CSV table of N, CA and C in Angstrom, one decimal:
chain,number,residue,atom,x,y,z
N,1,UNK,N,151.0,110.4,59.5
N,1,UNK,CA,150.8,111.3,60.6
N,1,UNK,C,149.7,112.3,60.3
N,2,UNK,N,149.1,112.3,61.1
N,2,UNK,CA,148.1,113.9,61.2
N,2,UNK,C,146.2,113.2,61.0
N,3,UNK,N,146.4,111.6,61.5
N,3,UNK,CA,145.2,111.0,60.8
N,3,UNK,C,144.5,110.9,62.3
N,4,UNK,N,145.3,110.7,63.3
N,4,UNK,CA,144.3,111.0,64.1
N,4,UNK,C,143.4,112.2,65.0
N,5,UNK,N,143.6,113.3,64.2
N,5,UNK,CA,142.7,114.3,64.5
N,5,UNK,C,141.6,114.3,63.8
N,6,UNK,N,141.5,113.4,62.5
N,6,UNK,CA,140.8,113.3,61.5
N,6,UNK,C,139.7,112.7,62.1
N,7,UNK,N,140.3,111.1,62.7
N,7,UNK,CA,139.5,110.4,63.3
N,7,UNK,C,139.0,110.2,64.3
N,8,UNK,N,139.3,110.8,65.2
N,8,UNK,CA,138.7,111.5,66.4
N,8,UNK,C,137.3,112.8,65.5
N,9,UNK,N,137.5,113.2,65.0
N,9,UNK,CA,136.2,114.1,64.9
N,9,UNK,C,135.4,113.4,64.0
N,10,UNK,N,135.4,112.1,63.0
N,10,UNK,CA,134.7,111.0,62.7
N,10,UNK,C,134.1,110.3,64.0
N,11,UNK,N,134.8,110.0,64.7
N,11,UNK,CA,134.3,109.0,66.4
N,11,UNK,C,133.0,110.0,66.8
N,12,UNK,N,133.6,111.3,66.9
N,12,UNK,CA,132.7,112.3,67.3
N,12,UNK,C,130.9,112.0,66.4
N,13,UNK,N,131.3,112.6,65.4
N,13,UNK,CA,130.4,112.5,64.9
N,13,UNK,C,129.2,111.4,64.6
N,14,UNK,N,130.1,110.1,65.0
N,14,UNK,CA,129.5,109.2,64.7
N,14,UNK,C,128.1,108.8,66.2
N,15,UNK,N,129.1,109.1,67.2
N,15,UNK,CA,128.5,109.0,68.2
N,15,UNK,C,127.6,110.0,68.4
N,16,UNK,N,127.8,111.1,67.9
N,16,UNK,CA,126.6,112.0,67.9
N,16,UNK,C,125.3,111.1,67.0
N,17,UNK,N,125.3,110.8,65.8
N,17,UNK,CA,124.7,110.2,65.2
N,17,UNK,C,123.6,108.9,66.0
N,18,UNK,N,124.9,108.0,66.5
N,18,UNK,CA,124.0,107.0,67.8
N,18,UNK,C,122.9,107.2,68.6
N,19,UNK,N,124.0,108.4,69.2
N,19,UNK,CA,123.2,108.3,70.7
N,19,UNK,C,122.7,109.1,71.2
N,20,UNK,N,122.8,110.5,69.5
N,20,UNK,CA,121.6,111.6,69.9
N,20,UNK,C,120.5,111.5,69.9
N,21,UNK,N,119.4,112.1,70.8
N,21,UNK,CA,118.1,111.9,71.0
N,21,UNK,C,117.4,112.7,70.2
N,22,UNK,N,117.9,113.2,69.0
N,22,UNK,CA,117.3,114.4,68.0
N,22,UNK,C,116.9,113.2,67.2
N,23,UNK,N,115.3,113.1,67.3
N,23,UNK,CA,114.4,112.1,66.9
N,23,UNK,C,114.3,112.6,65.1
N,24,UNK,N,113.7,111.7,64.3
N,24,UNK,CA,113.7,111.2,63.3
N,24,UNK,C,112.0,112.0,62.8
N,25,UNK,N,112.4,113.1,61.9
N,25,UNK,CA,111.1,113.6,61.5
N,25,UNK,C,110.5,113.2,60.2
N,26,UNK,N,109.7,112.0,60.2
N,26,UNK,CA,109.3,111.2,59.2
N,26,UNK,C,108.2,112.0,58.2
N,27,UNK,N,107.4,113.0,58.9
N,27,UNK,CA,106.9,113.7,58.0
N,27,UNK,C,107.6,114.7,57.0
N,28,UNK,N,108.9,114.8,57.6
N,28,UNK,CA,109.5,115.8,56.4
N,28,UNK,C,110.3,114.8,55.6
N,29,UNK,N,110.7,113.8,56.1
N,29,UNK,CA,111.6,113.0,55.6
N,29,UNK,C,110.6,112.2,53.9
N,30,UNK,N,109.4,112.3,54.5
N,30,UNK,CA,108.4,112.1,53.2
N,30,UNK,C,108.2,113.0,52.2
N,31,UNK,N,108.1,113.9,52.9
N,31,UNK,CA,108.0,115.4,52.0
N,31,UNK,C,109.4,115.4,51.3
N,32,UNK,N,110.4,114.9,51.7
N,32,UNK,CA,112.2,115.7,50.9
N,32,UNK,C,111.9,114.1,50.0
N,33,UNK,N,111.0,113.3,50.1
N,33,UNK,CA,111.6,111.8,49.1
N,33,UNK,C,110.6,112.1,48.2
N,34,UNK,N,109.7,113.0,48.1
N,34,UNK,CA,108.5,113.2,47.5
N,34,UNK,C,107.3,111.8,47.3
N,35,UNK,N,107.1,111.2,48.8
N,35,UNK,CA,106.1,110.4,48.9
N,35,UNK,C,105.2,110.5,48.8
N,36,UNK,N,104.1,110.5,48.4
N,36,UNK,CA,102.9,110.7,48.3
N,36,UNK,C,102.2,110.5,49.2
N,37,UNK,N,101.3,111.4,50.1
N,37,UNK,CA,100.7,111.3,51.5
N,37,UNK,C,99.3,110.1,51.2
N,38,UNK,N,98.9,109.8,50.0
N,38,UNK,CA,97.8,108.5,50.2
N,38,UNK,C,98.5,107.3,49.5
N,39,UNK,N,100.0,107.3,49.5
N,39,UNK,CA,101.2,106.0,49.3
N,39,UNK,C,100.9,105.8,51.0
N,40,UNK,N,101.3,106.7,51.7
N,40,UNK,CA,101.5,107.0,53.2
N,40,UNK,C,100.3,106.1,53.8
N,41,UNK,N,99.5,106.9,53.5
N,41,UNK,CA,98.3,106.4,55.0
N,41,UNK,C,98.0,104.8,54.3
N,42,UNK,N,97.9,104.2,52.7
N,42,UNK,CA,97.8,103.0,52.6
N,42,UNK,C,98.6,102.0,53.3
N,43,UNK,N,100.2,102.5,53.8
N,43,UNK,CA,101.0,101.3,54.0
N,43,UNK,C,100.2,101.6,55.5
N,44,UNK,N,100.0,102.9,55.8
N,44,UNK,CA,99.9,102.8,57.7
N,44,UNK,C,98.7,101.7,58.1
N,45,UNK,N,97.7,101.2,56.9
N,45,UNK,CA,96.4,100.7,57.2
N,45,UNK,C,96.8,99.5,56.6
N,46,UNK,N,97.9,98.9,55.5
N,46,UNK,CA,98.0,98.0,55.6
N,46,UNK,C,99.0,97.1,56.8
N,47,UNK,N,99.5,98.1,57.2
N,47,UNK,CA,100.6,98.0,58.3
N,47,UNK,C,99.2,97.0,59.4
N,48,UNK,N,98.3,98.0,59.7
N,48,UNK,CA,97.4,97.9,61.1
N,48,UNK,C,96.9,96.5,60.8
N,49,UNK,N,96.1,96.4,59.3
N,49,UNK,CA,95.8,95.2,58.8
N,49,UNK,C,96.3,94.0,59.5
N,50,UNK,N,97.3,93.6,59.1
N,50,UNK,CA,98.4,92.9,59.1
N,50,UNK,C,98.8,92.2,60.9
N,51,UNK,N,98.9,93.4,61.4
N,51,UNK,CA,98.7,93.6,62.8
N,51,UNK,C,97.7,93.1,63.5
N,52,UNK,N,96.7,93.4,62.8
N,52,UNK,CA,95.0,92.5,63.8
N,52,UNK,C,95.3,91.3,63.1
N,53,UNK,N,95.3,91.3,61.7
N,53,UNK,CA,95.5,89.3,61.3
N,53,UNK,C,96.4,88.7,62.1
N,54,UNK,N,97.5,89.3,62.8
N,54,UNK,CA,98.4,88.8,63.5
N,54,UNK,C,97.8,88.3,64.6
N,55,UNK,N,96.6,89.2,65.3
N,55,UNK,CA,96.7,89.0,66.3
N,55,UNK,C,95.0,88.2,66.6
N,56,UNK,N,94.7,87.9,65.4
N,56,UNK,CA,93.4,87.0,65.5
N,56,UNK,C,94.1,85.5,65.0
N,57,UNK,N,95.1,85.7,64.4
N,57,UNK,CA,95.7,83.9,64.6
N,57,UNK,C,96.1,83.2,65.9
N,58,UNK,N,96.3,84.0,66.8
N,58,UNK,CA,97.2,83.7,68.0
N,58,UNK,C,95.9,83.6,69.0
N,59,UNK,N,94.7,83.9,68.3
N,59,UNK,CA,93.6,83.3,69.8
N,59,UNK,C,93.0,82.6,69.7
């Protein structure tokens, strides 16, 4: 007994988690993992890379 108050404010929270629109701040989230900002901009250029090779096979 007493478990579903528990779990009700779990449900809560969970769906806050889902389907809140409090977006994802990747530049701090870098800063608290201690990434290194030119680890950073290499994946974003190999990212783009990757993306044009993609898109010069397909024509």
């Amino acid at each position: 007994m007493g478990r579903g108050r528990a779990k009700a404010k779990q449900a809560k929270v969970a769906r806050r988690l889902k389907y809140g629109g409090a977006g994802t701040d990747l530049d701090r989230l870098r800063r608290e993992l201690g990434a290194d900002a030119s680890v950073a901009e290499e994946n974003e250029r190999a990212e783009a890379g990757r993306a044009g090779a993609d898109d010069a096979e397909t024509e």
